[in-house]
Amino acid sequence: MKPGKKEIILATFLAANFGRCAETAGVAIVEQVQGPVLCVNAANVSRPLKNGDRLKSDDTVLTGTETDAYVDLVFGVDSGPAAAFTTSDSFTVRPSTATPDAVRLWNNSQLHISRLNFAQTGIGVVADINLSLEKGSMTSMVKKRAAPSAFAVNLSDGTVFLDKGFYGLSADGRMEAAAWPMIWVDDKLKTPRNIAAGEAFEVHAGRITRLSATEKLALADMASGLATLGDPTPTLMAEDQTDKPVTPVHPPHPPHPPHPPHPEHPPHPPQANGPPSDTTN
C-alpha cells in the first residue's frame, strides 16, 4: 500500500520537527476479550489474548467465529519510553481523560496492526495509526488530536481516513460515517472521495446512501463502550506557575543628578618685586 497524501504530510511534519518533538512507538492494549481471540506476531507465533495484553506493530488479531466473540483494543503511547514525554521543564504529565483511539473487532474478523507512532509536539500529541482490516468488521473510535494526525484503515481496495468520533467498517468494502466525515482513497483511482456525516459508502458498488436513524443509533450504541475506555496516552500540560515564589523586581534606580560645575578660581595676584639690592657698598 503506497502512502497517501495525508500520510506524506504527516511524515514531512515529523521529519521537519524531529529535533523538537519526542517520537515513540505506540502500543495496542487489550481492554476486553469475549470468546476466543488470538494474536499472531511477525514470526507467525500465535497466543491467546487476555485483558491487559499489549500488542505492537506487525501483530495480527483474529477473533473466533462465535457470534458473541469480540475484542476491544485501545491505542496509545507505550509506557516503556514514557520518559520521552517528560523531558521538558515547561510541561507536566497528566493522565488523559479524553476519549481514546480504540476499535472493537467483531467475531470472525482479522486485523493487522501496520503502524503505531506517536510524537509530542508543541501543538499536542500527533498520532500515526495505520491498521489493515483483512477480514470481518469493526467499530472504530477516533480521538480528536492535533493535526496532522492520521487514523487510517486499509481495506482490500484502498484506504479510509477517519476524522474523529465513531465509524463502522467492513472488510467487504462497506463503511459508515454516522456523525463525522471520512475520506476514501481508492488504490486504482488515487482520487480522494469524501463521505459526509450520516452517509454509508459501498466500495464495490460505488454507491453512497444515507444512514437511517436506526442505523445511526445502532452504531452509536456499539461505540458507546469504546468511549468509556481509558486513554493510555498522557496529556502534557503547562506547569502551574501560581505556587512558585516570585522574586520581587525593584524599580530602577533614578539617575544621579549631574554634578554642579566647579567654581572658577580667581586669578592669582601678581607677585610684588622685592626691594632693589644695595650695590653702592
Short mmCIF file of C-alpha atoms in Angstrom, two decimals:
data_model
loop_
_atom_site.label_atom_id
_atom_site.label_comp_id
_atom_site.label_asym_id
_atom_site.label_seq_id
_atom_site.Cartn_x
_atom_site.Cartn_y
_atom_site.Cartn_z
CA MET A 1 0.00 0.00 0.00
CA LYS A 2 1.55 3.25 -1.11
CA PRO A 3 1.34 6.18 1.31
CA GLY A 4 -1.47 8.62 0.72
CA LYS A 5 -1.28 12.40 0.70
CA LYS A 6 -2.18 12.70 4.38
CA GLU A 7 0.49 10.15 5.33
CA ILE A 8 3.09 12.06 3.31
CA ILE A 9 2.11 15.31 5.04
CA LEU A 10 2.41 13.59 8.42
CA ALA A 11 5.84 12.14 7.60
CA THR A 12 7.04 15.52 6.36
CA PHE A 13 5.78 17.22 9.51
CA LEU A 14 7.51 14.73 11.81
CA ALA A 15 10.74 14.97 9.84
CA ALA A 16 10.73 18.76 9.99
CA ASN A 17 10.04 18.70 13.73
CA PHE A 18 12.22 15.70 14.64
CA GLY A 19 14.57 17.77 16.73
CA ARG A 20 11.69 19.48 18.56
CA CYS A 21 9.37 16.54 19.36
CA ALA A 22 9.65 13.29 21.27
CA GLU A 23 8.64 10.40 18.98
CA THR A 24 7.85 6.99 20.42
CA ALA A 25 6.35 3.69 19.28
CA GLY A 26 2.75 3.03 20.20
CA VAL A 27 1.00 0.07 21.75
CA ALA A 28 -2.40 -1.60 21.46
CA ILE A 29 -3.77 -2.62 24.85
CA VAL A 30 -6.37 -5.37 25.13
CA GLU A 31 -9.18 -3.89 27.26
CA GLN A 32 -11.84 -6.57 26.90
CA VAL A 33 -11.99 -10.05 25.38
CA GLN A 34 -15.10 -12.09 24.70
CA GLY A 35 -14.69 -15.60 23.33
CA PRO A 36 -11.52 -17.00 21.75
CA VAL A 37 -9.20 -14.29 20.39
CA LEU A 38 -5.67 -14.90 19.11
CA CYS A 39 -2.67 -12.73 18.32
CA VAL A 40 -0.15 -13.75 15.65
CA ASN A 41 3.15 -11.87 15.66
CA ALA A 42 5.56 -11.17 12.80
CA ALA A 43 7.33 -14.51 13.45
CA ASN A 44 3.99 -16.31 12.93
CA VAL A 45 3.79 -17.31 16.60
CA SER A 46 0.26 -17.21 18.00
CA ARG A 47 -1.04 -16.82 21.53
CA PRO A 48 -4.48 -16.36 23.10
CA LEU A 49 -5.25 -12.83 24.23
CA LYS A 50 -6.45 -11.74 27.66
CA ASN A 51 -7.25 -8.42 29.26
CA GLY A 52 -4.19 -6.24 29.72
CA ASP A 53 -2.10 -7.81 26.95
CA ARG A 54 -0.04 -5.36 24.92
CA LEU A 55 0.31 -5.59 21.15
CA LYS A 56 2.63 -3.74 18.81
CA SER A 57 3.12 -3.04 15.12
CA ASP A 58 3.11 -6.12 12.85
CA ASP A 59 0.85 -8.08 15.22
CA THR A 60 -2.37 -9.55 13.80
CA VAL A 61 -5.54 -10.12 15.84
CA LEU A 62 -8.06 -12.85 14.99
CA THR A 63 -11.44 -13.29 16.67
CA GLY A 64 -13.40 -16.54 16.93
CA THR A 65 -16.39 -17.48 14.80
CA GLU A 66 -18.78 -17.49 17.74
CA THR A 67 -21.43 -14.81 17.33
CA ASP A 68 -20.59 -13.17 20.66
CA ALA A 69 -16.80 -13.09 20.15
CA TYR A 70 -15.04 -9.72 20.03
CA VAL A 71 -12.04 -7.83 21.40
CA ASP A 72 -11.60 -4.16 22.38
CA LEU A 73 -8.21 -2.56 21.64
CA VAL A 74 -7.01 0.86 22.79
CA PHE A 75 -4.11 2.58 21.01
CA GLY A 76 -1.67 4.92 22.70
CA VAL A 77 1.85 5.60 23.87
CA ASP A 78 3.78 2.64 25.27
CA SER A 79 4.55 3.14 28.95
CA GLY A 80 8.11 1.91 28.36
CA PRO A 81 9.56 5.04 26.69
CA ALA A 82 7.16 7.37 28.52
CA ALA A 83 10.15 9.33 29.77
CA ALA A 84 10.39 10.79 26.28
CA PHE A 85 7.22 12.72 27.13
CA THR A 86 8.69 14.26 30.29
CA THR A 87 11.90 15.79 29.00
CA SER A 88 10.74 19.39 29.06
CA ASP A 89 10.88 21.57 32.14
CA SER A 90 7.98 23.61 30.78
CA PHE A 91 5.38 20.83 30.82
CA THR A 92 3.87 18.43 33.35
CA VAL A 93 2.45 14.98 32.52
CA ARG A 94 -1.20 14.46 33.47
CA PRO A 95 -3.34 11.33 32.94
CA SER A 96 -5.63 11.77 29.95
CA THR A 97 -9.38 11.73 30.49
CA ALA A 98 -10.26 12.11 26.81
CA THR A 99 -11.94 9.58 24.55
CA PRO A 100 -9.24 7.17 23.31
CA ASP A 101 -8.30 5.84 19.89
CA ALA A 102 -9.87 2.39 20.00
CA VAL A 103 -11.52 -0.36 17.97
CA ARG A 104 -13.89 -3.23 18.67
CA LEU A 105 -13.07 -6.13 16.36
CA TRP A 106 -16.18 -8.24 15.91
CA ASN A 107 -16.46 -12.01 15.54
CA ASN A 108 -14.84 -13.87 12.64
CA SER A 109 -12.57 -10.91 11.89
CA GLN A 110 -8.85 -10.29 11.30
CA LEU A 111 -7.00 -7.03 11.93
CA HIS A 112 -3.33 -6.32 11.21
CA ILE A 113 -1.62 -3.52 13.16
CA SER A 114 0.51 -1.91 10.48
CA ARG A 115 1.90 1.15 12.26
CA LEU A 116 1.56 2.88 15.65
CA ASN A 117 3.64 6.04 16.13
CA PHE A 118 3.14 8.97 18.47
CA ALA A 119 5.02 12.25 18.84
CA GLN A 120 4.74 15.04 21.37
CA THR A 121 4.98 18.44 19.69
CA GLY A 122 4.32 22.00 20.68
CA ILE A 123 0.73 21.65 19.44
CA GLY A 124 -0.04 18.39 21.24
CA VAL A 125 0.32 14.65 20.64
CA VAL A 126 0.44 13.75 16.93
CA ALA A 127 -0.67 10.17 16.19
CA ASP A 128 0.07 7.99 13.16
CA ILE A 129 -2.22 4.94 13.39
CA ASN A 130 -2.41 2.59 10.42
CA LEU A 131 -4.45 -0.63 10.52
CA SER A 132 -5.45 -3.24 7.94
CA LEU A 133 -8.87 -4.84 8.22
CA GLU A 134 -8.26 -8.11 6.39
CA LYS A 135 -11.49 -9.91 7.31
CA GLY A 136 -14.78 -9.23 9.03
CA SER A 137 -15.84 -5.93 10.58
CA MET A 138 -15.01 -3.46 13.31
CA THR A 139 -16.25 -0.35 15.06
CA SER A 140 -13.70 2.47 15.39
CA MET A 141 -13.46 5.27 17.92
CA VAL A 142 -11.11 8.06 16.84
CA LYS A 143 -9.77 10.63 19.25
CA LYS A 144 -9.62 14.29 18.29
CA ARG A 145 -5.90 15.01 18.02
CA ALA A 146 -3.63 17.73 16.79
CA ALA A 147 -3.12 18.00 13.03
CA PRO A 148 -1.65 16.33 11.06
CA SER A 149 -2.60 13.16 12.99
CA ALA A 150 -3.88 10.23 10.91
CA PHE A 151 -6.07 7.23 11.72
CA ALA A 152 -6.07 5.13 8.54
CA VAL A 153 -7.61 1.71 7.87
CA ASN A 154 -6.56 -0.26 4.81
CA LEU A 155 -9.14 -2.39 3.02
CA SER A 156 -8.62 -4.66 0.03
CA ASP A 157 -9.26 -1.86 -2.50
CA GLY A 158 -7.97 1.25 -0.78
CA THR A 159 -7.61 3.21 2.43
CA VAL A 160 -10.14 5.10 4.54
CA PHE A 161 -9.01 8.04 6.67
CA LEU A 162 -11.14 8.63 9.75
CA ASP A 163 -11.57 12.10 11.21
CA LYS A 164 -12.85 11.84 14.78
CA GLY A 165 -15.73 10.12 16.54
CA PHE A 166 -17.03 6.63 15.71
CA TYR A 167 -17.31 4.65 12.47
CA GLY A 168 -18.37 1.23 11.22
CA LEU A 169 -16.06 -0.56 8.76
CA SER A 170 -16.27 -3.87 6.97
CA ALA A 171 -13.60 -5.73 5.01
CA ASP A 172 -16.09 -6.27 2.19
CA GLY A 173 -15.96 -2.54 1.45
CA ARG A 174 -18.86 -1.02 3.38
CA MET A 175 -18.10 1.95 5.64
CA GLU A 176 -20.45 4.01 7.77
CA ALA A 177 -19.88 7.58 9.00
CA ALA A 178 -22.66 8.22 11.48
CA ALA A 179 -21.76 11.64 12.86
CA TRP A 180 -18.37 12.67 11.39
CA PRO A 181 -16.99 12.59 7.82
CA MET A 182 -14.25 10.38 6.43
CA ILE A 183 -12.15 10.18 3.25
CA TRP A 184 -11.83 7.15 1.00
CA VAL A 185 -8.81 6.80 -1.33
CA ASP A 186 -9.13 4.06 -3.96
CA ASP A 187 -5.90 2.19 -4.77
CA LYS A 188 -6.55 2.41 -8.51
CA LEU A 189 -8.19 5.79 -8.96
CA LYS A 190 -5.98 7.58 -6.39
CA THR A 191 -8.71 10.20 -6.09
CA PRO A 192 -9.97 11.06 -2.60
CA ARG A 193 -13.70 10.70 -2.10
CA ASN A 194 -15.40 12.49 0.77
CA ILE A 195 -18.00 10.55 2.74
CA ALA A 196 -20.14 13.00 4.69
CA ALA A 197 -21.53 12.52 8.17
CA GLY A 198 -24.68 10.42 8.08
CA GLU A 199 -23.63 8.51 4.94
CA ALA A 200 -22.59 4.97 4.11
CA PHE A 201 -20.32 4.07 1.19
CA GLU A 202 -20.14 0.72 -0.58
CA VAL A 203 -16.84 0.46 -2.42
CA HIS A 204 -17.65 -2.32 -4.88
CA ALA A 205 -20.96 -0.80 -5.90
CA GLY A 206 -19.55 2.76 -5.86
CA ARG A 207 -22.73 3.86 -4.14
CA ILE A 208 -23.34 6.34 -1.31
CA THR A 209 -26.53 6.03 0.74
CA ARG A 210 -27.95 7.87 3.73
CA LEU A 211 -27.92 6.09 7.07
CA SER A 212 -31.30 5.74 8.72
CA ALA A 213 -31.90 6.97 12.24
CA THR A 214 -31.97 3.35 13.39
CA GLU A 215 -28.60 2.63 11.77
CA LYS A 216 -27.03 5.71 13.35
CA LEU A 217 -28.37 4.77 16.77
CA ALA A 218 -27.11 1.20 16.44
CA LEU A 219 -23.62 2.38 15.51
CA ALA A 220 -23.56 4.88 18.37
CA ASP A 221 -24.66 2.15 20.77
CA MET A 222 -21.88 -0.18 19.58
CA ALA A 223 -19.31 2.59 20.02
CA SER A 224 -20.53 3.69 23.45
CA GLY A 225 -18.46 1.01 25.18
CA LEU A 226 -15.28 2.24 23.50
CA ALA A 227 -15.84 5.82 24.66
CA THR A 228 -15.57 4.74 28.31
CA LEU A 229 -12.18 3.07 27.91
CA GLY A 230 -9.11 4.79 29.35
CA ASP A 231 -6.66 6.61 27.11
CA PRO A 232 -3.09 5.37 27.71
CA THR A 233 -1.54 8.46 26.13
CA PRO A 234 -0.72 11.06 28.81
CA THR A 235 -1.70 14.66 28.38
CA LEU A 236 1.08 17.25 28.66
CA MET A 237 0.03 20.45 30.32
CA ALA A 238 1.95 23.62 31.05
CA GLU A 239 3.18 23.80 34.61
CA ASP A 240 1.14 25.86 37.06
CA GLN A 241 3.19 28.90 37.90
CA THR A 242 0.90 30.24 40.65
CA ASP A 243 2.54 28.37 43.53
CA LYS A 244 6.07 29.25 42.60
CA PRO A 245 7.84 32.01 44.57
CA VAL A 246 8.18 35.22 42.71
CA THR A 247 11.33 37.27 43.07
CA PRO A 248 10.37 40.92 43.60
CA VAL A 249 11.61 43.27 40.99
CA HIS A 250 12.77 46.61 42.29
CA PRO A 251 12.12 49.71 40.23
CA PRO A 252 15.17 51.06 38.51
CA HIS A 253 17.25 53.50 40.45
CA PRO A 254 16.74 57.10 39.36
CA PRO A 255 19.67 58.56 37.56
CA HIS A 256 22.15 60.51 39.64
CA PRO A 257 21.84 64.28 39.27
CA PRO A 258 24.69 65.89 37.41
CA HIS A 259 27.49 67.25 39.50
CA PRO A 260 27.48 71.07 39.82
CA PRO A 261 30.25 72.76 37.92
CA HIS A 262 33.33 73.60 39.95
CA PRO A 263 33.54 77.37 40.73
CA GLU A 264 36.22 79.18 38.86
CA HIS A 265 39.18 80.15 41.00
CA PRO A 266 40.07 83.87 40.93
CA PRO A 267 43.33 84.63 39.22
CA HIS A 268 46.37 84.78 41.47
CA PRO A 269 47.56 88.38 42.14
CA PRO A 270 50.89 89.19 40.61
CA GLN A 271 53.80 88.74 42.97
CA ALA A 272 55.40 92.06 44.29
CA ASN A 273 59.05 92.71 43.33
CA GLY A 274 61.48 92.70 46.24
CA PRO A 275 63.46 95.80 47.29
CA PRO A 276 66.29 96.67 44.97
CA SER A 277 69.59 95.40 46.18
CA ASP A 278 72.14 97.92 47.52
CA THR A 279 75.15 97.91 45.21
CA THR A 280 76.89 101.10 46.44
CA ASN A 281 78.88 99.43 49.15
#
